[in-house]
Amino acid sequence: FDMWERPKTTYDYARFFPQWYEKDVAAWIRRDRNHPSVIFWSIGNEIYDTHADARGREVTAQLKEAVELHDPLKNAGVTIGSNYMQWEGAQSCADLLKLAGYNYGERLYQEHHREHPDWVIYGSETSSIVHSRGVYHFPLSSNILAEDDRQCSSLGNSTTSWSAVSYEACVTQDRDMPFSMGQFLWSGFDYIGEPTPYHTKNSYFGQIDTAGFPKDAYYVWKAAWTDAKSAPMVHIFPYWDFNRGQSIDVRVVSNAPYVELFLNGKSLGKQKLTNKVNEGSHIIADYQVEYEPGELLAIATDEEGREVAREVRHSFKDTAEICVKPSKGKFDHPGDLIFLEISALDEDEHPVENASNRVHVFVDGPARLVGLDNGDSTDTDSYKGTSKRLFNGKLLAILEAGNDCGIVVVTVTSRNMEPKVLNFLSAVEENNPVEYYDRCTEQTEYIDECKDYAIRNGKAYEIPVRKVELSAPEGRCFTAEHPVLHAEAVIFPKDAEDRELIFRAVNDKGVETNLVSLEAEGSRVTMRALGDGAFYLRVMSKAGTDQVRIISQLEFTVQGFGKATLDPYSFVSGSLYTGGEGQITSGNEKGIATARLQSTVVTFENLDFGPVGADRITLPIFSMGNEPQKIRFYQGKPSEGGKLLLEGIYEKAFIWNVYQEETYVLPARLRGIQTLSLEVFDKMHIKGFVFEKLQRAYLRLSALEADALYGDTFERREDGIYGIGNNVSMEFDEMDFGETGTTKVTILGRAQGGKNTVHLRFLNAETGEEIRQIAEFEPTEKAEEKTFILNKVTGKQKVTFIFLPGCQFDLHSFRFEH
């Protein structure tokens, strides 16, 4: 059961639970109670009833009784998988069962074991680290859920807000806990549905993709759970084809105690791995390697230093040959399946591990092509088509035998490649063998037909971009002497059809940075330094599709230009936070996620609001429920005495995985360079924020906001400029009155000792034209607002308030109006 009496969706099983649970439990238990593979009966997964109120414990008892009624020998225990185990309700239910399954709750094991030593504890759902086979987003140290290519990094640095923080933590927290039975990984295979990230067609959780090809994570768990003495293994990732000089995180896993990595014969060091229980979490050997073409070799050794396993990754060139590897040589009966693994080799017969060639599969004879899959979560080509791209060098084709005997001829074509032809005997019966016969003539004709078909159907014969190689011939460090640098990109293969390139300067989380400006022309980009720091120059290609497919990057540094600021009037990604308190994890679309039922503070420093400032902030938020949630806004850091500006409420109705915008108005404008902190008290995803840029010309401006103030006599106080006397000028720059223009001004001030004449000078920033107007302010006992009609002023102006000899005036604020 995935729900009990409380529904998760409108039309789910909760409608039938009271009437049907006993019948369904009976059918379920009686079906499987004699299967020796069954170790637990799970009566629920992620059941909110256990958390909501005492009724959850009652239903737990009812289900336990129903299960044991039909399994009187107790061949398996009754358990539950819960993501509510940190709260009392679920713990009460677990105490009835004594078999406690934790969904992503490893952090609770130690405490709960102390409190409940009679419980059997295990990870009923663990990992949820997401990864795309053969996709690597650098650096490893930066946690990025998904990049512009909508893929997740197989390095292990794409983690969800609820998941394990790393491969290492996920392996060791259950493996090394003496009172944990072990773990159930979510998931073994990728599957259609539950995409995380959300805007593709299937999940990324699997250790194996939808086509059945292992990801790098598969080898992490293989190293952790197999024995080097009986089946030694070692695995290197990533593949070896990047930009010269690029810093690459290379990871090596093995079930042996030692590994050593070599690049072109030079040792990069030997590391000891902790693959035995309670030895520690160093189960992956990590190396930082500057890319150069050649051979990457990992050697695994035992305690005596003897080699027990090795693996090589070669750099490679463009695809020269399509390879087809069948799962077996013949069909054994009607309906039998043969799986074809289609891959690519270069001219040196090295695997092309980022190949994206489009191939076409043709089947002739008593069998049919029933499916094509490359394991790419972002690929929307039909599984039932006859053409598909390789995804990172691999494609799976599935053949099904018909009812007739005969020869099945399979032809695999790709543009500029020699077709591959395979023969299979189909539907063979022992008493009616079918002899192979010569079909050379027919095959030649058939191959020609395949080529003609592919040419007529252009998409099936396209040449996609495989790689974009990036270089920086002038170097990768900006200095005062070298404020401008250039970079160049080369597309592979040379005859790839999509030549469009996209250049971006990003930080280590893939968010655009303001450290440089870019000017791109074709395959060349000019970079001008703006502020100190490190960034990645990224070049991307859509490779003939409607989204980014290829990402290539190089690291750069900027020194000697001062600290760059963030522009709050352009969207500030949540991942740009500079500090905080509590648990902050990666969210969707490069945002952040906060902790459940805990205070989390997220801080953004060095925001430049300019002289005008802003007070209206908009945040796209994905809240994890329908209950109203508090959000506090601080000027500065609350732990360092920051000022609480506003406590707002977010209460939009919950929509799964959808950001909804909410706008808050702060009590005062933030001006100049500021630090802004947000505090929330439950789990929510915050994509980022943006402030509304105000039109300075039509704001109520304090006299203290003047860009320049000079003259003989004046005094600054908290609420204005007092005692303005002889020849005082007060300048306000960048006052844009637009085409509509202003026709009046309201001044809050006090004139003493008689009428005061305030001269307003408008200097057009574009034409240099000057307009002077006068406001005659009658004497008042205290500060008052007075409105003066003006001749219409339009466009961008510098406004100067001029006070001539004889004035004695206190100016608090003013506001221009249409």
PDB file of N, CA and C in Angstrom, residues 77-118:
ATOM      1  N   GLY A  77       8.432 -11.063   8.579  1.00  0.00           N
ATOM      2  CA  GLY A  77       7.954 -10.085   9.546  1.00  0.00           C
ATOM      3  C   GLY A  77       7.174  -8.973   8.886  1.00  0.00           C
ATOM      4  N   VAL A  78       6.433  -8.219   9.690  1.00  0.00           N
ATOM      5  CA  VAL A  78       5.643  -7.093   9.193  1.00  0.00           C
ATOM      6  C   VAL A  78       6.429  -5.809   9.431  1.00  0.00           C
ATOM      7  N   THR A  79       6.538  -5.003   8.403  1.00  0.00           N
ATOM      8  CA  THR A  79       7.340  -3.771   8.492  1.00  0.00           C
ATOM      9  C   THR A  79       6.632  -2.638   7.776  1.00  0.00           C
ATOM     10  N   ILE A  80       7.270  -1.495   7.797  1.00  0.00           N
ATOM     11  CA  ILE A  80       6.770  -0.302   7.116  1.00  0.00           C
ATOM     12  C   ILE A  80       7.978   0.510   6.658  1.00  0.00           C
ATOM     13  N   GLY A  81       7.867   1.175   5.501  1.00  0.00           N
ATOM     14  CA  GLY A  81       8.910   2.088   5.025  1.00  0.00           C
ATOM     15  C   GLY A  81       8.434   3.509   5.226  1.00  0.00           C
ATOM     16  N   SER A  82       9.148   4.281   6.021  1.00  0.00           N
ATOM     17  CA  SER A  82       8.608   5.584   6.435  1.00  0.00           C
ATOM     18  C   SER A  82       9.607   6.716   6.212  1.00  0.00           C
ATOM     19  N   ASN A  83       9.088   7.831   5.729  1.00  0.00           N
ATOM     20  CA  ASN A  83       9.873   9.065   5.673  1.00  0.00           C
ATOM     21  C   ASN A  83       9.461  10.033   6.779  1.00  0.00           C
ATOM     22  N   TYR A  84       8.749   9.519   7.789  1.00  0.00           N
ATOM     23  CA  TYR A  84       8.316  10.336   8.929  1.00  0.00           C
ATOM     24  C   TYR A  84       8.942   9.861  10.229  1.00  0.00           C
ATOM     25  N   MET A  85      10.033   9.106  10.164  1.00  0.00           N
ATOM     26  CA  MET A  85      10.563   8.464  11.358  1.00  0.00           C
ATOM     27  C   MET A  85      11.174   9.431  12.371  1.00  0.00           C
ATOM     28  N   GLN A  86      11.391  10.673  12.002  1.00  0.00           N
ATOM     29  CA  GLN A  86      11.937  11.603  12.981  1.00  0.00           C
ATOM     30  C   GLN A  86      10.860  12.134  13.924  1.00  0.00           C
ATOM     31  N   TRP A  87       9.598  11.782  13.652  1.00  0.00           N
ATOM     32  CA  TRP A  87       8.503  12.285  14.477  1.00  0.00           C
ATOM     33  C   TRP A  87       7.835  11.152  15.250  1.00  0.00           C
ATOM     34  N   GLU A  88       7.170  11.550  16.329  1.00  0.00           N
ATOM     35  CA  GLU A  88       6.656  10.605  17.316  1.00  0.00           C
ATOM     36  C   GLU A  88       5.620   9.645  16.730  1.00  0.00           C
ATOM     37  N   GLY A  89       4.747  10.139  15.843  1.00  0.00           N
ATOM     38  CA  GLY A  89       3.684   9.291  15.308  1.00  0.00           C
ATOM     39  C   GLY A  89       4.214   8.063  14.596  1.00  0.00           C
ATOM     40  N   ALA A  90       5.143   8.264  13.667  1.00  0.00           N
ATOM     41  CA  ALA A  90       5.713   7.126  12.931  1.00  0.00           C
ATOM     42  C   ALA A  90       6.516   6.221  13.851  1.00  0.00           C
ATOM     43  N   GLN A  91       7.192   6.799  14.837  1.00  0.00           N
ATOM     44  CA  GLN A  91       7.945   5.978  15.789  1.00  0.00           C
ATOM     45  C   GLN A  91       7.014   5.090  16.592  1.00  0.00           C
ATOM     46  N   SER A  92       5.839   5.604  16.939  1.00  0.00           N
ATOM     47  CA  SER A  92       4.860   4.810  17.671  1.00  0.00           C
ATOM     48  C   SER A  92       4.394   3.619  16.834  1.00  0.00           C
ATOM     49  N   CYS A  93       4.185   3.845  15.542  1.00  0.00           N
ATOM     50  CA  CYS A  93       3.787   2.748  14.650  1.00  0.00           C
ATOM     51  C   CYS A  93       4.916   1.734  14.509  1.00  0.00           C
ATOM     52  N   ALA A  94       6.155   2.225  14.373  1.00  0.00           N
ATOM     53  CA  ALA A  94       7.300   1.321  14.247  1.00  0.00           C
ATOM     54  C   ALA A  94       7.470   0.469  15.498  1.00  0.00           C
ATOM     55  N   ASP A  95       7.129   1.025  16.649  1.00  0.00           N
ATOM     56  CA  ASP A  95       7.283   0.279  17.896  1.00  0.00           C
ATOM     57  C   ASP A  95       6.312  -0.899  17.970  1.00  0.00           C
ATOM     58  N   LEU A  96       5.191  -0.798  17.266  1.00  0.00           N
ATOM     59  CA  LEU A  96       4.267  -1.934  17.184  1.00  0.00           C
ATOM     60  C   LEU A  96       4.869  -3.070  16.355  1.00  0.00           C
ATOM     61  N   LEU A  97       5.629  -2.706  15.336  1.00  0.00           N
ATOM     62  CA  LEU A  97       6.133  -3.687  14.369  1.00  0.00           C
ATOM     63  C   LEU A  97       7.512  -4.219  14.730  1.00  0.00           C
ATOM     64  N   LYS A  98       8.345  -3.377  15.336  1.00  0.00           N
ATOM     65  CA  LYS A  98       9.725  -3.694  15.717  1.00  0.00           C
ATOM     66  C   LYS A  98      10.654  -3.836  14.507  1.00  0.00           C
ATOM     67  N   LEU A  99      10.113  -3.765  13.305  1.00  0.00           N
ATOM     68  CA  LEU A  99      10.925  -3.787  12.082  1.00  0.00           C
ATOM     69  C   LEU A  99      10.760  -2.418  11.431  1.00  0.00           C
ATOM     70  N   ALA A 100      11.745  -1.556  11.617  1.00  0.00           N
ATOM     71  CA  ALA A 100      11.607  -0.145  11.258  1.00  0.00           C
ATOM     72  C   ALA A 100      12.376   0.162   9.981  1.00  0.00           C
ATOM     73  N   GLY A 101      11.629   0.476   8.922  1.00  0.00           N
ATOM     74  CA  GLY A 101      12.245   0.878   7.664  1.00  0.00           C
ATOM     75  C   GLY A 101      12.321   2.385   7.559  1.00  0.00           C
ATOM     76  N   TYR A 102      13.520   2.901   7.252  1.00  0.00           N
ATOM     77  CA  TYR A 102      13.753   4.345   7.183  1.00  0.00           C
ATOM     78  C   TYR A 102      13.962   4.762   5.727  1.00  0.00           C
ATOM     79  N   ASN A 103      13.145   5.689   5.271  1.00  0.00           N
ATOM     80  CA  ASN A 103      13.359   6.280   3.953  1.00  0.00           C
ATOM     81  C   ASN A 103      14.213   7.537   4.124  1.00  0.00           C
ATOM     82  N   TYR A 104      15.472   7.461   3.704  1.00  0.00           N
ATOM     83  CA  TYR A 104      16.394   8.602   3.754  1.00  0.00           C
ATOM     84  C   TYR A 104      16.515   9.142   5.178  1.00  0.00           C
ATOM     85  N   GLY A 105      16.627   8.255   6.141  1.00  0.00           N
ATOM     86  CA  GLY A 105      16.690   8.671   7.535  1.00  0.00           C
ATOM     87  C   GLY A 105      17.906   8.136   8.261  1.00  0.00           C
ATOM     88  N   GLU A 106      19.005   7.932   7.549  1.00  0.00           N
ATOM     89  CA  GLU A 106      20.195   7.353   8.183  1.00  0.00           C
ATOM     90  C   GLU A 106      20.686   8.180   9.370  1.00  0.00           C
ATOM     91  N   ARG A 107      20.459   9.476   9.320  1.00  0.00           N
ATOM     92  CA  ARG A 107      20.935  10.345  10.401  1.00  0.00           C
ATOM     93  C   ARG A 107      20.261  10.018  11.731  1.00  0.00           C
ATOM     94  N   LEU A 108      19.145   9.266  11.699  1.00  0.00           N
ATOM     95  CA  LEU A 108      18.394   8.951  12.915  1.00  0.00           C
ATOM     96  C   LEU A 108      18.800   7.620  13.532  1.00  0.00           C
ATOM     97  N   TYR A 109      19.595   6.803  12.829  1.00  0.00           N
ATOM     98  CA  TYR A 109      19.861   5.426  13.266  1.00  0.00           C
ATOM     99  C   TYR A 109      20.403   5.354  14.693  1.00  0.00           C
ATOM    100  N   GLN A 110      21.455   6.118  14.952  1.00  0.00           N
ATOM    101  CA  GLN A 110      22.145   6.004  16.240  1.00  0.00           C
ATOM    102  C   GLN A 110      21.211   6.348  17.401  1.00  0.00           C
ATOM    103  N   GLU A 111      20.537   7.468  17.284  1.00  0.00           N
ATOM    104  CA  GLU A 111      19.648   7.920  18.356  1.00  0.00           C
ATOM    105  C   GLU A 111      18.517   6.923  18.579  1.00  0.00           C
ATOM    106  N   HIS A 112      17.897   6.454  17.493  1.00  0.00           N
ATOM    107  CA  HIS A 112      16.763   5.548  17.638  1.00  0.00           C
ATOM    108  C   HIS A 112      17.190   4.173  18.149  1.00  0.00           C
ATOM    109  N   HIS A 113      18.401   3.750  17.805  1.00  0.00           N
ATOM    110  CA  HIS A 113      18.875   2.472  18.338  1.00  0.00           C
ATOM    111  C   HIS A 113      19.076   2.556  19.856  1.00  0.00           C
ATOM    112  N   ARG A 114      19.568   3.701  20.307  1.00  0.00           N
ATOM    113  CA  ARG A 114      19.719   3.872  21.757  1.00  0.00           C
ATOM    114  C   ARG A 114      18.360   3.853  22.454  1.00  0.00           C
ATOM    115  N   GLU A 115      17.375   4.507  21.826  1.00  0.00           N
ATOM    116  CA  GLU A 115      16.051   4.601  22.448  1.00  0.00           C
ATOM    117  C   GLU A 115      15.235   3.323  22.293  1.00  0.00           C
ATOM    118  N   HIS A 116      15.493   2.565  21.218  1.00  0.00           N
ATOM    119  CA  HIS A 116      14.708   1.356  20.927  1.00  0.00           C
ATOM    120  C   HIS A 116      15.646   0.212  20.539  1.00  0.00           C
ATOM    121  N   PRO A 117      16.384  -0.321  21.476  1.00  0.00           N
ATOM    122  CA  PRO A 117      17.352  -1.376  21.126  1.00  0.00           C
ATOM    123  C   PRO A 117      16.698  -2.652  20.621  1.00  0.00           C
ATOM    124  N   ASP A 118      15.373  -2.799  20.804  1.00  0.00           N
ATOM    125  CA  ASP A 118      14.686  -4.000  20.323  1.00  0.00           C
ATOM    126  C   ASP A 118      14.207  -3.860  18.878  1.00  0.00           C
TER     127      ASP A 118
END
